[in-house]
PDB file of C-alpha atoms in Angstrom:
ATOM      1  CA  GLN A  28      56.570 -69.400-150.102  1.00  0.00           C
ATOM      2  CA  VAL A  29      58.965 -69.817-147.304  1.00  0.00           C
ATOM      3  CA  GLN A  30      59.562 -73.023-145.357  1.00  0.00           C
ATOM      4  CA  LEU A  31      61.672 -73.864-142.417  1.00  0.00           C
ATOM      5  CA  VAL A  32      62.637 -77.503-142.055  1.00  0.00           C
ATOM      6  CA  GLU A  33      64.135 -78.788-138.995  1.00  0.00           C
ATOM      7  CA  SER A  34      66.067 -81.754-138.181  1.00  0.00           C
ATOM      8  CA  GLY A  35      68.262 -83.299-135.318  1.00  0.00           C
ATOM      9  CA  GLY A  36      65.917 -83.872-132.422  1.00  0.00           C
ATOM     10  CA  GLY A  37      65.821 -87.052-130.620  1.00  0.00           C
ATOM     11  CA  LEU A  38      66.324 -89.006-127.299  1.00  0.00           C
ATOM     12  CA  VAL A  39      69.447 -88.650-125.519  1.00  0.00           C
ATOM     13  CA  GLN A  40      70.746 -89.422-121.954  1.00  0.00           C
ATOM     14  CA  ALA A  41      71.606 -86.656-119.441  1.00  0.00           C
ATOM     15  CA  GLY A  42      74.994 -85.332-120.202  1.00  0.00           C
ATOM     16  CA  GLY A  43      74.670 -86.054-123.964  1.00  0.00           C
ATOM     17  CA  SER A  44      74.789 -83.746-126.895  1.00  0.00           C
ATOM     18  CA  LEU A  45      72.377 -83.102-129.904  1.00  0.00           C
ATOM     19  CA  ARG A  46      72.725 -80.789-132.910  1.00  0.00           C
ATOM     20  CA  LEU A  47      69.547 -79.164-134.413  1.00  0.00           C
ATOM     21  CA  SER A  48      69.421 -77.803-137.821  1.00  0.00           C
ATOM     22  CA  CYS A  49      66.840 -75.541-139.571  1.00  0.00           C
ATOM     23  CA  ALA A  50      67.094 -74.569-143.228  1.00  0.00           C
ATOM     24  CA  ALA A  51      64.953 -71.678-144.790  1.00  0.00           C
ATOM     25  CA  SER A  52      63.876 -72.160-148.241  1.00  0.00           C
ATOM     26  CA  GLY A  53      62.066 -69.764-150.607  1.00  0.00           C
ATOM     27  CA  ASN A  54      62.824 -66.809-152.855  1.00  0.00           C
ATOM     28  CA  SER A  55      63.490 -63.263-152.350  1.00  0.00           C
ATOM     29  CA  PHE A  56      64.356 -62.862-148.808  1.00  0.00           C
ATOM     30  CA  SER A  57      67.319 -62.030-146.656  1.00  0.00           C
ATOM     31  CA  ILE A  58      67.834 -63.154-143.073  1.00  0.00           C
ATOM     32  CA  ASN A  59      67.360 -60.699-140.299  1.00  0.00           C
ATOM     33  CA  ALA A  60      67.608 -63.057-137.405  1.00  0.00           C
ATOM     34  CA  MET A  61      67.103 -66.666-136.643  1.00  0.00           C
ATOM     35  CA  GLY A  62      66.582 -68.413-133.501  1.00  0.00           C
ATOM     36  CA  TRP A  63      65.309 -71.584-131.430  1.00  0.00           C
ATOM     37  CA  TYR A  64      62.518 -71.542-128.973  1.00  0.00           C
ATOM     38  CA  ARG A  65      61.289 -74.301-126.827  1.00  0.00           C
ATOM     39  CA  GLN A  66      58.037 -75.542-125.298  1.00  0.00           C
ATOM     40  CA  ALA A  67      57.757 -78.111-122.656  1.00  0.00           C
ATOM     41  CA  PRO A  68      54.331 -79.608-121.669  1.00  0.00           C
ATOM     42  CA  GLY A  69      52.305 -77.339-119.609  1.00  0.00           C
ATOM     43  CA  LYS A  70      54.703 -74.356-120.098  1.00  0.00           C
ATOM     44  CA  GLN A  71      55.015 -71.402-122.283  1.00  0.00           C
ATOM     45  CA  ARG A  72      57.011 -71.196-125.304  1.00  0.00           C
ATOM     46  CA  GLU A  73      60.554 -69.647-124.529  1.00  0.00           C
ATOM     47  CA  LEU A  74      63.445 -68.197-126.373  1.00  0.00           C
ATOM     48  CA  VAL A  75      66.576 -70.439-126.166  1.00  0.00           C
ATOM     49  CA  ALA A  76      68.965 -68.823-128.400  1.00  0.00           C
ATOM     50  CA  SER A  77      68.858 -66.175-131.316  1.00  0.00           C
ATOM     51  CA  ILE A  78      71.471 -64.833-133.690  1.00  0.00           C
ATOM     52  CA  THR A  79      71.315 -61.851-135.938  1.00  0.00           C
ATOM     53  CA  SER A  80      72.647 -61.691-139.619  1.00  0.00           C
ATOM     54  CA  ASN A  81      75.827 -60.054-138.237  1.00  0.00           C
ATOM     55  CA  GLU A  82      76.100 -62.927-135.844  1.00  0.00           C
ATOM     56  CA  ASN A  83      75.214 -61.200-132.629  1.00  0.00           C
ATOM     57  CA  SER A  84      73.844 -64.092-130.387  1.00  0.00           C
ATOM     58  CA  ASN A  85      71.547 -64.247-127.315  1.00  0.00           C
ATOM     59  CA  TYR A  86      70.880 -67.108-124.887  1.00  0.00           C
ATOM     60  CA  ALA A  87      68.564 -67.892-122.292  1.00  0.00           C
ATOM     61  CA  ASP A  88      70.254 -68.036-118.912  1.00  0.00           C
ATOM     62  CA  SER A  89      69.415 -71.684-118.493  1.00  0.00           C
ATOM     63  CA  VAL A  90      71.453 -72.653-121.478  1.00  0.00           C
ATOM     64  CA  LYS A  91      74.395 -70.367-121.420  1.00  0.00           C
ATOM     65  CA  GLY A  92      77.611 -72.334-121.513  1.00  0.00           C
ATOM     66  CA  ARG A  93      75.903 -75.357-122.809  1.00  0.00           C
ATOM     67  CA  PHE A  94      74.381 -74.501-126.090  1.00  0.00           C
ATOM     68  CA  THR A  95      75.743 -72.750-129.104  1.00  0.00           C
ATOM     69  CA  ILE A  96      73.802 -71.200-131.956  1.00  0.00           C
ATOM     70  CA  SER A  97      75.493 -70.563-135.251  1.00  0.00           C
ATOM     71  CA  THR A  98      74.430 -70.024-138.920  1.00  0.00           C
ATOM     72  CA  ASP A  99      75.525 -70.751-142.386  1.00  0.00           C
ATOM     73  CA  ASN A 100      74.102 -67.742-144.217  1.00  0.00           C
ATOM     74  CA  ALA A 101      74.998 -69.225-147.669  1.00  0.00           C
ATOM     75  CA  LYS A 102      72.694 -72.053-146.851  1.00  0.00           C
ATOM     76  CA  SER A 103      70.139 -69.989-144.965  1.00  0.00           C
ATOM     77  CA  THR A 104      70.609 -72.371-142.193  1.00  0.00           C
ATOM     78  CA  VAL A 105      70.660 -72.025-138.399  1.00  0.00           C
ATOM     79  CA  TYR A 106      72.209 -74.677-135.923  1.00  0.00           C
ATOM     80  CA  LEU A 107      71.879 -75.340-132.258  1.00  0.00           C
ATOM     81  CA  GLN A 108      74.680 -77.353-130.771  1.00  0.00           C
ATOM     82  CA  MET A 109      73.339 -78.581-127.345  1.00  0.00           C
ATOM     83  CA  ASN A 110      75.873 -80.087-124.974  1.00  0.00           C
ATOM     84  CA  ARG A 111      75.539 -81.378-121.425  1.00  0.00           C
ATOM     85  CA  LEU A 112      71.818 -81.908-121.751  1.00  0.00           C
ATOM     86  CA  LYS A 113      69.691 -82.053-118.817  1.00  0.00           C
ATOM     87  CA  PRO A 114      66.130 -83.559-118.286  1.00  0.00           C
ATOM     88  CA  ASP A 115      64.851 -80.004-117.895  1.00  0.00           C
ATOM     89  CA  ASP A 116      65.791 -79.349-121.658  1.00  0.00           C
ATOM     90  CA  THR A 117      63.162 -81.911-122.673  1.00  0.00           C
ATOM     91  CA  ALA A 118      60.759 -79.920-124.928  1.00  0.00           C
ATOM     92  CA  VAL A 119      59.546 -79.448-128.647  1.00  0.00           C
ATOM     93  CA  TYR A 120      62.068 -77.144-130.189  1.00  0.00           C
ATOM     94  CA  TYR A 121      61.027 -74.561-132.801  1.00  0.00           C
ATOM     95  CA  CYS A 122      63.056 -72.749-135.328  1.00  0.00           C
ATOM     96  CA  SER A 123      62.047 -69.221-136.081  1.00  0.00           C
ATOM     97  CA  ALA A 124      63.301 -66.913-138.794  1.00  0.00           C
ATOM     98  CA  LEU A 125      62.692 -63.077-139.052  1.00  0.00           C
ATOM     99  CA  LEU A 126      63.099 -62.546-142.762  1.00  0.00           C
ATOM    100  CA  ASN A 127      63.400 -59.394-144.938  1.00  0.00           C
ATOM    101  CA  PHE A 128      61.323 -58.913-148.071  1.00  0.00           C
ATOM    102  CA  GLY A 129      62.543 -55.647-149.246  1.00  0.00           C
ATOM    103  CA  ILE A 130      61.483 -53.164-146.330  1.00  0.00           C
ATOM    104  CA  GLN A 131      59.012 -55.645-144.915  1.00  0.00           C
ATOM    105  CA  GLN A 132      59.881 -58.150-142.303  1.00  0.00           C
ATOM    106  CA  ARG A 133      57.938 -61.514-141.585  1.00  0.00           C
ATOM    107  CA  ARG A 134      58.400 -64.096-138.895  1.00  0.00           C
ATOM    108  CA  TYR A 135      58.179 -67.778-139.864  1.00  0.00           C
ATOM    109  CA  TRP A 136      58.110 -70.799-137.691  1.00  0.00           C
ATOM    110  CA  GLY A 137      59.375 -74.575-138.137  1.00  0.00           C
ATOM    111  CA  GLN A 138      57.206 -77.508-137.500  1.00  0.00           C
ATOM    112  CA  GLY A 139      58.978 -78.364-134.316  1.00  0.00           C
ATOM    113  CA  THR A 140      61.284 -81.130-133.360  1.00  0.00           C
ATOM    114  CA  GLN A 141      61.047 -83.155-130.221  1.00  0.00           C
ATOM    115  CA  VAL A 142      63.986 -83.255-127.871  1.00  0.00           C
ATOM    116  CA  THR A 143      63.864 -85.657-124.853  1.00  0.00           C
ATOM    117  CA  VAL A 144      66.622 -86.159-122.303  1.00  0.00           C
ATOM    118  CA  SER A 145      66.391 -89.057-119.981  1.00  0.00           C
ATOM    119  CA  SER A 146      67.862 -88.872-116.580  1.00  0.00           C
TER     120      SER A 146
END
């Protein structure tokens, strides 16, 4: 059974920084890609950043230049360094992992972590 465990959310003032972590645990998988999504109240869940196993990354336009996604493949962990945070970044952030089980792929989600940016 695969679990994604997130940490690092919290309350920060505008202009501040936070670092989110997400560790995947379980057996018999390899990582295809991992990413972070967010959902603000009354809005749809949106992709924030993603990174593939060969470290190709992709960012939402709204976070480019402020957020950085990275991985530690040995630990099956993905990080999201968030700098120069804005109140509009306030949301529940969800980790997502696309994992390979042989020739099959499955997507898993973390439980979500709240990020609140005060003005």
